[in-house]
Each structure stands twice: as structure tokens, then as C-alpha cells.
Short mmCIF file of C-alpha atoms in Angstrom, two decimals:
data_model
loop_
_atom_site.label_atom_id
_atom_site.label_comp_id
_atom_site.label_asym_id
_atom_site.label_seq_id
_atom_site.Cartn_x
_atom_site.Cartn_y
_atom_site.Cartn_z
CA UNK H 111 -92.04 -142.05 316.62
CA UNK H 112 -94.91 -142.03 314.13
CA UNK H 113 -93.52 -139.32 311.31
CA UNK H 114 -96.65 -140.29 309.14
CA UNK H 115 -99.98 -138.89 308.72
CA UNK H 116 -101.54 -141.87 308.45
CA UNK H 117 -99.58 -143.27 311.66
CA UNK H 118 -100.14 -140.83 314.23
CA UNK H 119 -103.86 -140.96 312.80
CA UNK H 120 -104.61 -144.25 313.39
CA UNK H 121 -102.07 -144.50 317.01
CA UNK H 122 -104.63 -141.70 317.85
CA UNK H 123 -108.25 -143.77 316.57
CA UNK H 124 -106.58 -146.73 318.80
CA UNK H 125 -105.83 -144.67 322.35
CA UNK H 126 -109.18 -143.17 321.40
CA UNK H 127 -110.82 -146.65 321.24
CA UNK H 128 -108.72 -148.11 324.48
CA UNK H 129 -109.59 -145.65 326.00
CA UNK H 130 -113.61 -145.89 325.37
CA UNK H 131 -113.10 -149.46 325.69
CA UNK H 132 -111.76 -148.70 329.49
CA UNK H 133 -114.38 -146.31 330.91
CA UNK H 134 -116.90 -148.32 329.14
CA UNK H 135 -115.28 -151.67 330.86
CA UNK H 136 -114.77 -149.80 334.33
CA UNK H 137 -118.67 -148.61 334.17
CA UNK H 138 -120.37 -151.60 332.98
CA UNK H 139 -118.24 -153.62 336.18
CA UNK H 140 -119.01 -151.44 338.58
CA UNK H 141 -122.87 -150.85 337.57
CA UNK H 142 -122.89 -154.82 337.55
CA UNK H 143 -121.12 -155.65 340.53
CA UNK H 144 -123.90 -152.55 342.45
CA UNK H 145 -126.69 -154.45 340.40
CA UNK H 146 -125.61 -158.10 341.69
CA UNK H 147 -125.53 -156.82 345.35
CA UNK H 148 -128.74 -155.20 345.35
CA UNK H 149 -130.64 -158.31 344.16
CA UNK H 150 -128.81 -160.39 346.42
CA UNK H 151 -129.98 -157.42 348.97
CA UNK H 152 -133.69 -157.91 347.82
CA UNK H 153 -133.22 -161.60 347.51
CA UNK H 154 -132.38 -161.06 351.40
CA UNK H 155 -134.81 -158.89 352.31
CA UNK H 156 -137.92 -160.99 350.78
CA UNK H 157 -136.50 -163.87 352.93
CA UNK H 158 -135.93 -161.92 355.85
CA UNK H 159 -139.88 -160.76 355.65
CA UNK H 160 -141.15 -164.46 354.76
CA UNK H 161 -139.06 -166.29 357.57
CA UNK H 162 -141.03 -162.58 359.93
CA UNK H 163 -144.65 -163.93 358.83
CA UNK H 164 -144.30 -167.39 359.13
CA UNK H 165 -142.32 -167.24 362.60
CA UNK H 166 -145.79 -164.82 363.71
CA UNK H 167 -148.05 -167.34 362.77
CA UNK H 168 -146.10 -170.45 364.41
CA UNK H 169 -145.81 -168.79 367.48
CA UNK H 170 -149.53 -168.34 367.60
CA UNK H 171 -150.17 -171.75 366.74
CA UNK H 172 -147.97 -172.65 369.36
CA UNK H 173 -148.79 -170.39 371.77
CA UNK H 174 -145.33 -169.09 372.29
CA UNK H 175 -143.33 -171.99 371.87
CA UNK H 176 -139.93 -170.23 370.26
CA UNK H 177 -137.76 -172.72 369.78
CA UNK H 178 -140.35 -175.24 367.96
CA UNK H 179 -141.57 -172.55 366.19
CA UNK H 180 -138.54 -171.34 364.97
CA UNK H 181 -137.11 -174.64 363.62
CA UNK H 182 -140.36 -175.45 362.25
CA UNK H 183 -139.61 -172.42 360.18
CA UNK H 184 -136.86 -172.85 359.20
CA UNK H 185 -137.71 -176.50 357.82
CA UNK H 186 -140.31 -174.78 355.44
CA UNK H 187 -138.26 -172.60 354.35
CA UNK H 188 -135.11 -174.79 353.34
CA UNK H 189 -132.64 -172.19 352.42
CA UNK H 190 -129.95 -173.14 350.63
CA UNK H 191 -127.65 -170.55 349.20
CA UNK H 192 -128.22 -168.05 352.55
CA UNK H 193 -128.05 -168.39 356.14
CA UNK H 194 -131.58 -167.82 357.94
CA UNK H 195 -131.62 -167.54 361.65
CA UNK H 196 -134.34 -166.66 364.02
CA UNK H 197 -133.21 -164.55 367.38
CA UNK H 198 -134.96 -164.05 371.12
CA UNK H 199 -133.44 -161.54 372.12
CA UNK H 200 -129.35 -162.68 371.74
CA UNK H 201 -130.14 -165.92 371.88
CA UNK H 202 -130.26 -168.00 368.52
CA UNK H 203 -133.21 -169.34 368.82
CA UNK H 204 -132.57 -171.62 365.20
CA UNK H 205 -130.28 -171.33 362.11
CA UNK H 206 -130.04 -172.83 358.91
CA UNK H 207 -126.12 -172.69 358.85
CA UNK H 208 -122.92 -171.64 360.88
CA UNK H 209 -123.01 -168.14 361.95
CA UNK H 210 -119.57 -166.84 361.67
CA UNK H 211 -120.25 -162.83 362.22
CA UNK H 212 -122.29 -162.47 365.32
CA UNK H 213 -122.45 -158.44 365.48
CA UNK H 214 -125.57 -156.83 366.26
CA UNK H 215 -127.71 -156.31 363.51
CA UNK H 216 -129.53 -153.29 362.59
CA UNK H 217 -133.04 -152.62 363.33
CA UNK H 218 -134.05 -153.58 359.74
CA UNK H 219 -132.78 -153.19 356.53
CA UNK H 220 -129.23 -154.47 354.69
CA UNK H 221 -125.54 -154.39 356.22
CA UNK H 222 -122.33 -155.68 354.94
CA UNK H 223 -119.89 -158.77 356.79
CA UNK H 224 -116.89 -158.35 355.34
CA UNK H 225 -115.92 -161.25 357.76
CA UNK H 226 -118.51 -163.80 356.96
CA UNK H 227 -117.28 -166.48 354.58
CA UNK H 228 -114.46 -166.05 352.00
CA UNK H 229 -115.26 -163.25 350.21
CA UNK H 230 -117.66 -161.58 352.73
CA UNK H 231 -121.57 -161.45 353.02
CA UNK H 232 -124.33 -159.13 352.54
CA UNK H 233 -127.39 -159.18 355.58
CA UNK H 234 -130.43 -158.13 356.02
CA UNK H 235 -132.80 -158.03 359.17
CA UNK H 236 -136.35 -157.88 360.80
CA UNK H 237 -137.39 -157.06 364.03
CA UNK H 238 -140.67 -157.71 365.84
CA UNK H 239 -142.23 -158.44 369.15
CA UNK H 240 -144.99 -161.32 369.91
CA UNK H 241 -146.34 -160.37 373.27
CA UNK H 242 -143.73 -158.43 374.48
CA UNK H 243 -140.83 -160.76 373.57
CA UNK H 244 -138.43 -159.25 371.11
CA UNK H 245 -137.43 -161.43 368.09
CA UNK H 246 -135.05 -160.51 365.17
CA UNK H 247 -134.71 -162.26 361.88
CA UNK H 248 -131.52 -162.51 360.06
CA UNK H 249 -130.84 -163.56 356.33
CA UNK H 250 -127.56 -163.29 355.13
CA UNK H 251 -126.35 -164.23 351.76
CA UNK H 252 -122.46 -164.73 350.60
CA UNK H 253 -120.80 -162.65 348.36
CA UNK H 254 -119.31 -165.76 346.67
CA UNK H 255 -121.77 -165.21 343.39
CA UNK H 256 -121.54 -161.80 343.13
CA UNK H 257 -117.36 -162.08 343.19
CA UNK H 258 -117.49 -165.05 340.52
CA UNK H 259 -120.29 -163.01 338.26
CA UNK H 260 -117.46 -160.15 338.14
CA UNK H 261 -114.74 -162.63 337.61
CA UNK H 262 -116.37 -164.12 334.82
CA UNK H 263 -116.80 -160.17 333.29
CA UNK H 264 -113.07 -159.39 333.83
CA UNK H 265 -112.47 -162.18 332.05
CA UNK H 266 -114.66 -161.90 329.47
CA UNK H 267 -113.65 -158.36 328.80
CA UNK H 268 -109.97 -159.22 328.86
CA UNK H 269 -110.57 -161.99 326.19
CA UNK H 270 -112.43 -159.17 323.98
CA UNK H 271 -109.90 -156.82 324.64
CA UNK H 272 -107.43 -158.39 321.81
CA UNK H 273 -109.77 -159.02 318.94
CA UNK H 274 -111.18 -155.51 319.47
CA UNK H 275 -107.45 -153.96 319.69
CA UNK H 276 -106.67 -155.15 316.52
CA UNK H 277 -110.11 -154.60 314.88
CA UNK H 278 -109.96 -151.56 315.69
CA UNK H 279 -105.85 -150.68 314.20
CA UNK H 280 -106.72 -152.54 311.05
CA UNK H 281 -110.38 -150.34 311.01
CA UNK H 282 -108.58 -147.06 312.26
CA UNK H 283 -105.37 -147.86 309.47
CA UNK H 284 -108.05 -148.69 306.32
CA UNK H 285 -110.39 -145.69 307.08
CA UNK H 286 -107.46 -142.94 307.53
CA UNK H 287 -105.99 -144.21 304.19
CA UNK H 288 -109.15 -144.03 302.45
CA UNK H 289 -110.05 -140.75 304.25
CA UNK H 290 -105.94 -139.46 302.94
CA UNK H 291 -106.76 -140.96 299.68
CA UNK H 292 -107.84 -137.55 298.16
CA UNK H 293 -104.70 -135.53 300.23
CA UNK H 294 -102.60 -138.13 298.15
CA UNK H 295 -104.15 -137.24 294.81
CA UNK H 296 -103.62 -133.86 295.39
CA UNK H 297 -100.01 -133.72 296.18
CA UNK H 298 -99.37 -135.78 293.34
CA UNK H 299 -101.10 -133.25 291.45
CA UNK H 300 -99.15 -130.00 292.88
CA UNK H 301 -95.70 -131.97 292.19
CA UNK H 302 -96.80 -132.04 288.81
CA UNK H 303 -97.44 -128.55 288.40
CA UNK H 304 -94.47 -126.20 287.43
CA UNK H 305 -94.13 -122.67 286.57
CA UNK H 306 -94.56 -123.68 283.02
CA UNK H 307 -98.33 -124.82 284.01
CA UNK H 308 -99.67 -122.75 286.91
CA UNK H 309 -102.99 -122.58 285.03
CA UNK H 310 -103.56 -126.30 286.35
CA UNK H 311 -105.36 -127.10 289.45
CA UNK H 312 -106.05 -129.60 291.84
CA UNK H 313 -109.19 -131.56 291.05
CA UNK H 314 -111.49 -131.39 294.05
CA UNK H 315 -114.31 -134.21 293.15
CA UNK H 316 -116.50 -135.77 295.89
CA UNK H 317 -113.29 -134.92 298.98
CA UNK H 318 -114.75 -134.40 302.44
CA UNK H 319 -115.29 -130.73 302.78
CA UNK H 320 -111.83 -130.02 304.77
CA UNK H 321 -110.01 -131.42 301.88
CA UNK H 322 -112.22 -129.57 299.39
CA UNK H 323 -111.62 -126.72 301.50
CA UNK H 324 -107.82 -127.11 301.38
CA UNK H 325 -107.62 -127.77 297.45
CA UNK H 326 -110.24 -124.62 296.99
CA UNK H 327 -107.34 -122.33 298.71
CA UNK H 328 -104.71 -124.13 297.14
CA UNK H 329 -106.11 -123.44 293.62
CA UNK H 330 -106.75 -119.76 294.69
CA UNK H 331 -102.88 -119.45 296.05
CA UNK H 332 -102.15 -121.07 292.03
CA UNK H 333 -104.43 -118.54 290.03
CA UNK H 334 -102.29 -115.80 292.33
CA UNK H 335 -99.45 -116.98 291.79
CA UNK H 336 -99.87 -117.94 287.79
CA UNK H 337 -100.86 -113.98 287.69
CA UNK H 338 -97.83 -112.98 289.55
CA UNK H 339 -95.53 -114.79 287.04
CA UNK H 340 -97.91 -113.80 284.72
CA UNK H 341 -97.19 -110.25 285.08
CA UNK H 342 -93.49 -110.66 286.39
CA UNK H 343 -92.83 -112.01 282.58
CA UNK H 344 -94.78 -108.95 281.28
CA UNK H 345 -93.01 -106.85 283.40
CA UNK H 346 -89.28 -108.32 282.48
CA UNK H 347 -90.71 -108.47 278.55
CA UNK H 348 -91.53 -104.54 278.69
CA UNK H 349 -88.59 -103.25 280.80
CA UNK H 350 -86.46 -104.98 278.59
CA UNK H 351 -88.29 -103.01 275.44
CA UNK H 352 -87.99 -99.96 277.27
CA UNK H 353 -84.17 -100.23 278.40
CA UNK H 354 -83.40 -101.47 274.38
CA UNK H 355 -84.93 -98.24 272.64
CA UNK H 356 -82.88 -95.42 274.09
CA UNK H 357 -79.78 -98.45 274.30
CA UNK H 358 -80.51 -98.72 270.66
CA UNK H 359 -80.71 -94.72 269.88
CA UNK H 360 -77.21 -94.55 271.98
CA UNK H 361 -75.12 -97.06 270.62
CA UNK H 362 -76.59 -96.17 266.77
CA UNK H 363 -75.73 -92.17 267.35
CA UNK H 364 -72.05 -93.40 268.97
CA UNK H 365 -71.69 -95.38 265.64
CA UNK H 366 -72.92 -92.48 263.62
CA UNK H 367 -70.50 -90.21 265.57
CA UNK H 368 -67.32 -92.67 264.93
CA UNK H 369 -67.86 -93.51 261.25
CA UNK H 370 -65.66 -90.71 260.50
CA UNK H 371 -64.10 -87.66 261.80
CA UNK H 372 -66.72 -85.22 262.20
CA UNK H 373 -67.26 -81.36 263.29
CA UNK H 374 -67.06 -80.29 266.93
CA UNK H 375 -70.76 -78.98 266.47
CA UNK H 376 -71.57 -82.21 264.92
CA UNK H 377 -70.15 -84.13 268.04
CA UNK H 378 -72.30 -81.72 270.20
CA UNK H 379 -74.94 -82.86 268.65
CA UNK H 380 -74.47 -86.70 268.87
CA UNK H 381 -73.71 -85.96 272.05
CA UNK H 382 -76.53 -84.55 273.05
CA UNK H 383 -78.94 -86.64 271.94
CA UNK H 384 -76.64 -89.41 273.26
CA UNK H 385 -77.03 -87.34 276.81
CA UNK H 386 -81.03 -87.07 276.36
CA UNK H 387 -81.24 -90.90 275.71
CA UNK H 388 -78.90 -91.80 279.22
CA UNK H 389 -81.08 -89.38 280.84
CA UNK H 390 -84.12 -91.04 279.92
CA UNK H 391 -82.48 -94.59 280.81
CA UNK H 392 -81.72 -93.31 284.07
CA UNK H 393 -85.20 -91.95 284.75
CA UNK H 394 -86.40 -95.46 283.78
CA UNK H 395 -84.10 -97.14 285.82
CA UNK H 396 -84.76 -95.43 289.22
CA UNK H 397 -88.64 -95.64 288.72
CA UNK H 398 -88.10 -99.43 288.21
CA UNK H 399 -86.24 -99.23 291.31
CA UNK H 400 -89.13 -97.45 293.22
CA UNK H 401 -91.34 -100.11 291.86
CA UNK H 402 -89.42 -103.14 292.55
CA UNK H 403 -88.81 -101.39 296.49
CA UNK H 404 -92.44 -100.40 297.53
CA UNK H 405 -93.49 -104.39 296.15
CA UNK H 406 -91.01 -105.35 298.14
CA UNK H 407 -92.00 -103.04 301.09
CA UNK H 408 -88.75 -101.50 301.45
CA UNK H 409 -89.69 -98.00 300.92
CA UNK H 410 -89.80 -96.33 304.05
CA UNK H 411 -91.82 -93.23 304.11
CA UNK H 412 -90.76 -90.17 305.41
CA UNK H 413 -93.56 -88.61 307.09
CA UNK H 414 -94.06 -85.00 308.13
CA UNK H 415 -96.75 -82.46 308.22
CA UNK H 416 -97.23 -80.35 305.12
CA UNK H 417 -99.92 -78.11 303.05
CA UNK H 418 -101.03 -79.92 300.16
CA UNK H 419 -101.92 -76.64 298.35
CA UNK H 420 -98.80 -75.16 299.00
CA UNK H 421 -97.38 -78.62 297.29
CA UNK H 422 -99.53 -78.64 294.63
CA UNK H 423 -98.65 -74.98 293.59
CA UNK H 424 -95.64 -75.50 293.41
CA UNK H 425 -95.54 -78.23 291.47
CA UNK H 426 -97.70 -76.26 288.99
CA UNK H 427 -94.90 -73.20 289.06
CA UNK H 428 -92.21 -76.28 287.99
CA UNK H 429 -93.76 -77.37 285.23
CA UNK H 430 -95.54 -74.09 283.89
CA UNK H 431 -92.74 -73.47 281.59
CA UNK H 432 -93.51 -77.18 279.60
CA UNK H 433 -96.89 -76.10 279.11
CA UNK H 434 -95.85 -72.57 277.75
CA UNK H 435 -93.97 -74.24 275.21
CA UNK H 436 -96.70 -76.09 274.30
CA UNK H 437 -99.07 -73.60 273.85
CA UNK H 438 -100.76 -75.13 276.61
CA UNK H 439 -103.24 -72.88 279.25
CA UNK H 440 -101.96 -73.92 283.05
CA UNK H 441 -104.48 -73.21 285.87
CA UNK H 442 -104.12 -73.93 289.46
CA UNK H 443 -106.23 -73.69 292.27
CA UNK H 444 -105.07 -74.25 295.96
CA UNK H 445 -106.94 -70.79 297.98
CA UNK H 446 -107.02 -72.74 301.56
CA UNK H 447 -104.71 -74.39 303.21
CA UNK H 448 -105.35 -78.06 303.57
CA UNK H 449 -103.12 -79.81 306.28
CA UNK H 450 -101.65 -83.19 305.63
CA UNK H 451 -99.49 -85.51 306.72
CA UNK H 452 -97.10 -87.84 304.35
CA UNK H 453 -93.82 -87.91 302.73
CA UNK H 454 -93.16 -84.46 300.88
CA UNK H 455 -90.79 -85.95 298.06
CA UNK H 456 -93.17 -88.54 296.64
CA UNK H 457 -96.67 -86.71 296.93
CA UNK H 458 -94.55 -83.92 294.92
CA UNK H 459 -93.76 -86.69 292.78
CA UNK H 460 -97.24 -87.99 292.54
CA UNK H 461 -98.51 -84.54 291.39
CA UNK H 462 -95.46 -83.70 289.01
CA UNK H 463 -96.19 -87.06 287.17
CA UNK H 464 -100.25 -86.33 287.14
CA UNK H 465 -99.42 -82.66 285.78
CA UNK H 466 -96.77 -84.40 282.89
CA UNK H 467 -99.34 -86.49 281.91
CA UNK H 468 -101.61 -83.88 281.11
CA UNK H 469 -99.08 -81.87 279.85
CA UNK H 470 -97.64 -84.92 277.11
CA UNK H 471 -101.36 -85.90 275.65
CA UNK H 472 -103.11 -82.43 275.43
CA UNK H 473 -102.99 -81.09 272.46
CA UNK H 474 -101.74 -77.28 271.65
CA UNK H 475 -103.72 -75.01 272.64
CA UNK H 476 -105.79 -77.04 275.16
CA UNK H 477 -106.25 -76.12 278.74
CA UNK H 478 -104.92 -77.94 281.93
CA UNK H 479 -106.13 -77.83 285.52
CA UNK H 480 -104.83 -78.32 288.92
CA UNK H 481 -106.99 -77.99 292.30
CA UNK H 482 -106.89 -78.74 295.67
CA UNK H 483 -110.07 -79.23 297.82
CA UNK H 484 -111.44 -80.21 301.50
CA UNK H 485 -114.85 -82.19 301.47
CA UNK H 486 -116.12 -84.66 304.51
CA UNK H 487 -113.00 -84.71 305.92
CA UNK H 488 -111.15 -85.68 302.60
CA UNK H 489 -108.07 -83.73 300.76
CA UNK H 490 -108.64 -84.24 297.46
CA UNK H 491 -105.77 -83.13 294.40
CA UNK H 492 -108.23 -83.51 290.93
CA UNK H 493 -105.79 -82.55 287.65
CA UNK H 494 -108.20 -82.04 284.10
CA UNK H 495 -106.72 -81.43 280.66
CA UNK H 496 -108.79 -81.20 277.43
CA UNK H 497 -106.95 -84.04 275.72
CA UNK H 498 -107.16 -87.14 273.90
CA UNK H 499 -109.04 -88.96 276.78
CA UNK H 500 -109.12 -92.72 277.64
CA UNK H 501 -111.36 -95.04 276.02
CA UNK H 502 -113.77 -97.03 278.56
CA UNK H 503 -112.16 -100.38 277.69
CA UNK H 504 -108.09 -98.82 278.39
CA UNK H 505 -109.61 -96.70 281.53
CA UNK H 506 -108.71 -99.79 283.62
CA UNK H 507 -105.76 -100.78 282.64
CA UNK H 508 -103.94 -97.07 282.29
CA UNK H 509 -102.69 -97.87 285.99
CA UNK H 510 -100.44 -100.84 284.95
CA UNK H 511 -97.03 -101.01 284.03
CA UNK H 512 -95.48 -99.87 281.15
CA UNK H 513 -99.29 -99.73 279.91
CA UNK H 514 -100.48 -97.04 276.74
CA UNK H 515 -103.02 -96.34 275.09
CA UNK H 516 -101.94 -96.70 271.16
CA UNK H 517 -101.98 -95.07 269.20
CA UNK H 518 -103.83 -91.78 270.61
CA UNK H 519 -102.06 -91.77 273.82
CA UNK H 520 -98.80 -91.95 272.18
CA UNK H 521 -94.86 -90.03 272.39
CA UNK H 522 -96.15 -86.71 270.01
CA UNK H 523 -92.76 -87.37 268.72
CA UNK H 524 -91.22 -85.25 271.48
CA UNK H 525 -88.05 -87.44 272.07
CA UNK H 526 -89.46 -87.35 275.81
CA UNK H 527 -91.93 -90.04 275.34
CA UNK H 528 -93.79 -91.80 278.48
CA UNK H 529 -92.52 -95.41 279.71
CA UNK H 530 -96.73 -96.17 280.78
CA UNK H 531 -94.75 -96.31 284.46
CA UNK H 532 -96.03 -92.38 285.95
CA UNK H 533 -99.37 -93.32 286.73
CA UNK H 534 -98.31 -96.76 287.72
CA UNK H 535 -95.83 -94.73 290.30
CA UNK H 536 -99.12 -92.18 291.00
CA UNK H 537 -100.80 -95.39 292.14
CA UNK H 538 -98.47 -96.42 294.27
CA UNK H 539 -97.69 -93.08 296.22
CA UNK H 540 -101.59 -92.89 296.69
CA UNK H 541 -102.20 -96.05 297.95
CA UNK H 542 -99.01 -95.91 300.68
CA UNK H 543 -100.76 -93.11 302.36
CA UNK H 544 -104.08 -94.74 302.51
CA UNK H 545 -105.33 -93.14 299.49
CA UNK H 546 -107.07 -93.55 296.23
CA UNK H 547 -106.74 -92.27 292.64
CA UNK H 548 -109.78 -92.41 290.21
CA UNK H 549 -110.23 -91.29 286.26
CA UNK H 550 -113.23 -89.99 284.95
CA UNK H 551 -112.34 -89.62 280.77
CA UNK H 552 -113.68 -89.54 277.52
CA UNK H 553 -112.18 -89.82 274.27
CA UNK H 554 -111.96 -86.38 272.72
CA UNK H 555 -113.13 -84.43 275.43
CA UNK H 556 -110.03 -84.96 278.03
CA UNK H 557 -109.25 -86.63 281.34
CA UNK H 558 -109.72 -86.23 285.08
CA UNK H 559 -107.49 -87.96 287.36
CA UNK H 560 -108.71 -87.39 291.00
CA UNK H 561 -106.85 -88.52 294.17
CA UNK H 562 -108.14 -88.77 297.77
CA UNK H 563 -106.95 -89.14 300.88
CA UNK H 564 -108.04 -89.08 304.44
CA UNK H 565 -106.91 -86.50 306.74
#
């Protein structure tokens, strides 16, 4: 029914209101209409007790004469809006009007007749002896006044009732606008913004603190999401570099090759540097893959137990023959076994890419290291070289994407040059088995890339 803010806002401000206005209206009538009947109950009462002493001293002055005495009280008194009547016994001995409800009364105090008149009556009674002759005293008062005091209420509540209604839709309708005021502002803000301006935000200014509290989170979910873009269009701008230099060194060695008619060794040889070029394509293809998968959280690991020092040497027995050609010293350490559990293929990768990195920026004759180690319940994997190290300002940023350090961290002119994705992918393979990887390094004196995990 109401498919606005504002709306279902101010419907709510008015059944709040109605329905204040109702307990509030129900209260005040029925604390009234208790109020009205006790005074008429003391109103009672006091004549009650002033009709008792003057009957007690008429009686003495008339030594006993009841009736006289009784009337003569009653013509003092004059009531005029009760009923005052002066009992022996059941007998009435005088009354100042028609009594309509002759039950008993009670031995003092206040009753209801719901009989007596039109709208019933309230009474109240006294009881005393004068030698030995029982007398009672009865004052009773209509209910008339009390019923026309509540009428006059109802009404007056009922005439109130409208103005207040629509005070109260107009004030609930002009303070939910101005309170939506700044929720307005700020969508028309966010439909202005674009992925061609994420780096705007929504201007907070003097908004109640739920608003501000809403724009604060929306500008946070803006400066993620300007980053993710950010780094989406960095990502697309450096695949696409990578993919275009061995596309490049492909299509130029296939023109080379069919320029003219050439010697079968010469063919070998275009084709297999055209074969070292796919190969290197393909590698960067599938670790793109891998990437674009574990963001997405579709790689499912493939857990199993395993000895991470068995692992680890192995990995060092794979790529021992690299090193050799490089003139490169290859060490490993793994004398205990270490138990842990995770997904065999990718912690092998993990290490192979930690040990190629080494390998690719140390230079001939340089020394490489590879141990394994328990401490406090942690397996740690820590690979050193004596290489070119990291500068302080590139140490945080060698875990991005397609990320190098230029020019010292560069190919070597090997033809098997780095894509800046293997410690990206290191990263990764960590972190999905709860672990960490840290780099301690210093230009010139090498690198030490540790990882941890929890066992």
C-alpha cells in the first residue's frame, strides 16, 4: 500500500500518535471519572458526619424528640444536589427528597445504587445510638454530574481528535522529508558516479549519525571497489603485455621462417624458438587461470596428509640441474619429518616457484638455500639465495601481479624470463592453507622468502 519511504514513515508516526492519543484518552477518562466519584464520595461523607452532629445535639435539646429533631435538621442543612435522610431504626424518621433505593445501608462508609435515579447514585452512611436508640444517617448523591463531566470529556476529546490527526500527518510527512532529505542527496550522488569516477564520494555534512553512518560505508564499499577496477585494468593492461611479447616473437620468427625457402636445420630452429615462445604462453595462460579461479573461489583443494620435507626435497632434486647450469651452489635441508596436511600439487608448486626465483636472480656462482623447520607448533619452508635482493620500497609490492623489480630483478636474457606472477601464485597457495609468506632482503646481499603455516 505505501511503497515509499517517506509513506510508510509517516503512516507509522500517525498509528504511533493514535495510538498515544488513545491510552492517553482512555487513562485521563478513567482517572477522571474515579476522581469525580471520590469527591462526590467525600462530598457525601462530610454531609453524612454534619447531618450525625447536628441530629446529637437536637436530640439533646429536645430530649429525645426524633422526629422534630430530625426535620429540624434537615431544614439547616438545606441540601440541594443530594438526598439526606435521618433513620430510627427502619423507620425514616425525615428526608430531604424521594428515596427510591431503600436497601440496607452499611455500617458506615460509601456504597453504590445503581438503581437510584437515572444514571445511578453514590451513598454514604453513619450510624450512632442516643440512649440506646439506634439512628443511621444517609447522604446520597446522583451520579448525574459525574456522567455529564465525562460526557463533556468524550466530547471534548473527540473534537481534538481531528485537528490533532491531521497535525500530526502534516508534522509526521514534513519531518520524515526533512529527516530523508540527506538519503535523497546521496542517491543522487551515487547515480552520478560511474566506473569512470569511483574516486567520488558521497558528501556526508551535518546527516544524523545513521545516515553518516550509511554514506561512511558506502564511501568505503567505493574506495574498494575504485581499487578493484583499479587493479582489474592493471591486471587486463599487463596480461595483455605479457600475452603480446612471446605473440610478437612467434608470429615475427613464422614470418622470418616463410620469407623464403630455407634449410631443414634452419626450420628447426624457427621452430624451436617458435615452440619455447607457445610454451611460455601456455605457462602464462594456466597461471592466469589459477589466478582468475582461487579469486573466484573455485579452486577446490585437494587435501591429504604429507611430509613437507620430503616435498621440499624433492622439489630441490627437480630443479638442481637449473642451478648446475648456472653455476649456482644448491643446498637443502629437510633432516625431520614435519607432518602436514594440504594439497600436494600446489605446495610443490609453491616451493618450485620460490626455488625458480632464486634460481633466475642469483648471480653465477652464488649460493641457494632450501630448509624445512618445526618451531611452536609452526612448519616453516625459508628459501635464501645470495642475489640481487629487493629494495625496501619494491619489498611490498614483489607479491603483486605481473610486478618486477627493474631493472636489477630483470630476464638475464635467458629467453625464460619471469611474468612477476610466481610469487603472486606463492601468495596465494600460502594463504589457502592458512598460511603466510614473508621477505627479509637487501639489495646486494640476497633474499629470504619464509613461509609459515600452522600444523
Amino acid at each position: 500500500m505505501f511503497k515509499t519511504l517517506r509513506a510508510q514513515l509517516t503512516a507509522w508516526y500517525l498509528a504511533f500518535f493514535l495510538g498515544s492519543f488513545v491510552i492517553f484518552s482512555v487513562l485521563l477518562y478513567a482517572t477522571l471519572g474515579r476522581a469525580l466519584e471520590r469527591r462526590l464520595d467525600q462530598s457525601l461523607a462530610s454531609q453524612a458526619n454534619t447531618a450525625t452532629a447536628l441530629m446529637q445535639e437536637e436530640l439533646d435539646e429536645m430530649h429525645g424528640d426524633a422526629p422534630r429533631a430530625a426535620n429540624d435538621v434537615l431544614s439547616e442543612m438545606r441540601p440541594r444536589d443530594s438526598v439526606v435522610a435521618i433513620l430510627e431504626g427502619n423507620a425514616t424518621l425525615a428526608a430531604s427528597g424521594p428515596l427510591l433505593d431503600r436497601a440496607d445501608p452499611p455500617a458506615a462508609g460509601s456504597w453504590a445504587l445503581p438503581n437510584w435515579g437515572k444514571h445511578g447514585a453514590r451513598g454514604a452512611a453513619n450510624r450512632f445510638t442516643w440512649s440506646n436508640r439506634p439512628f443511621v444517617v444517609v447522604a446520597i448523591g446522583p451520579l448525574d454530574s459525574v456522567v455529564d463531566d465525562l460526557h463533556d470529556l468524550r466530547a471534548a476529546l473527540g473534537l481534538a481528535l481531528v485537528p490533532l490527526l491531521a497535525l500530526s500527518i502534516i508534522g509526521g510527512y514534513f519531518l520524515t522529508r526533512r529527516g530523508l532529505a540527506p538519503l535523497g542527496a546521496m542517491a543522487e550522488q551515487s547515480r552520478r558516479i560511474t566506473g569512470e569516477n569511483l574516486s567520488a564520494r558521497l558528501a556526508i555534512g551535518n546527516a544524523a549519525e545513521e545516515l553518516a553512518l550509511f554514506a561512511t560505508s558506502f564511501n568505503a564499499l567505493l574506495s574498494r571497489l575504485d581499487q578493484s577496477f583499479e587493479t582489474m585494468r592493471r591486471f587486463v593492461q599487463d596480461a595483455s603485455h605479457e600475452i603480446r611479447t612471446p605473440l610478437s616473437v612467434i608470429r615475427g620468427e613464422a614470418d622470418v621462417a616463410l620469407s623464403r625457402d630455407r634449410t631443414a636445420a634452419e626450420y628447426r630452429e624457427s621452430l624451436a624458438v617458435i615452440h619455447e615462445e607457445a610454451r611460455r604462453l601456455s605457462r602464462l595462460v594456466e597461471d592466469l587461470l589459477n589466478l582468475a579461479r582461487a579469486d573466484a573461489g573455485r579452486v577446490q583443494l585437494r587435501m591429504e596428509d604429507l611430509y613437507l620435507n620430503e616435498l621440499v626435497a624433492e622439489c630441490c632434486r627437480s630443479v638442481e640441474p637449473m642451478a648446475t647450469a648456472r653455476n649456482l651452489k644448491l643446498q637443502c635441508s629437510a633432516p625431520a619429518d614435519i607432518p602436514l596436511r594440504g594439497d600436494e600439487e600446489l605446495l610443490r608448486r609453491m616451493v618450485l616457484n620460490l626455488l625458480d626465483n632464486a634460481i633466475r636472480y642469483t648471480p653465477s656462482g652464488g649460493k641457494i638455500s632450501a630448509a624445512v623447520e618445526s618451531h611452536n607448533g609452526e612448519a616453516r619452508i625459508r628459501v635464501a639465495d645470495t642475489g640481487v635482493g629487493i629494495p625496501a620500497e619494491a619489498a611490498a609490492h614483489v607479491f603483486e601481479r605481473f610486478y618486477r623489480v627493474d631493472p636489477a630483478r630483470s630476464r638475464n636474457g635467458s629467453g625464460n624470463g619471469s611474468f612477476g606472477l610466481g610469487l603472486s601464485i606463492v601468495k596465494w597457495i600460502a594463504e589457502s592453507h592458512s598460511g603466510a609468506v614473508e621477505l627479509a632482503s637487501q639489495p646486494g646481499a640476497g633474499s629470504t622468502f619464509t613461509v609459515r603455516f600452522q600444523k
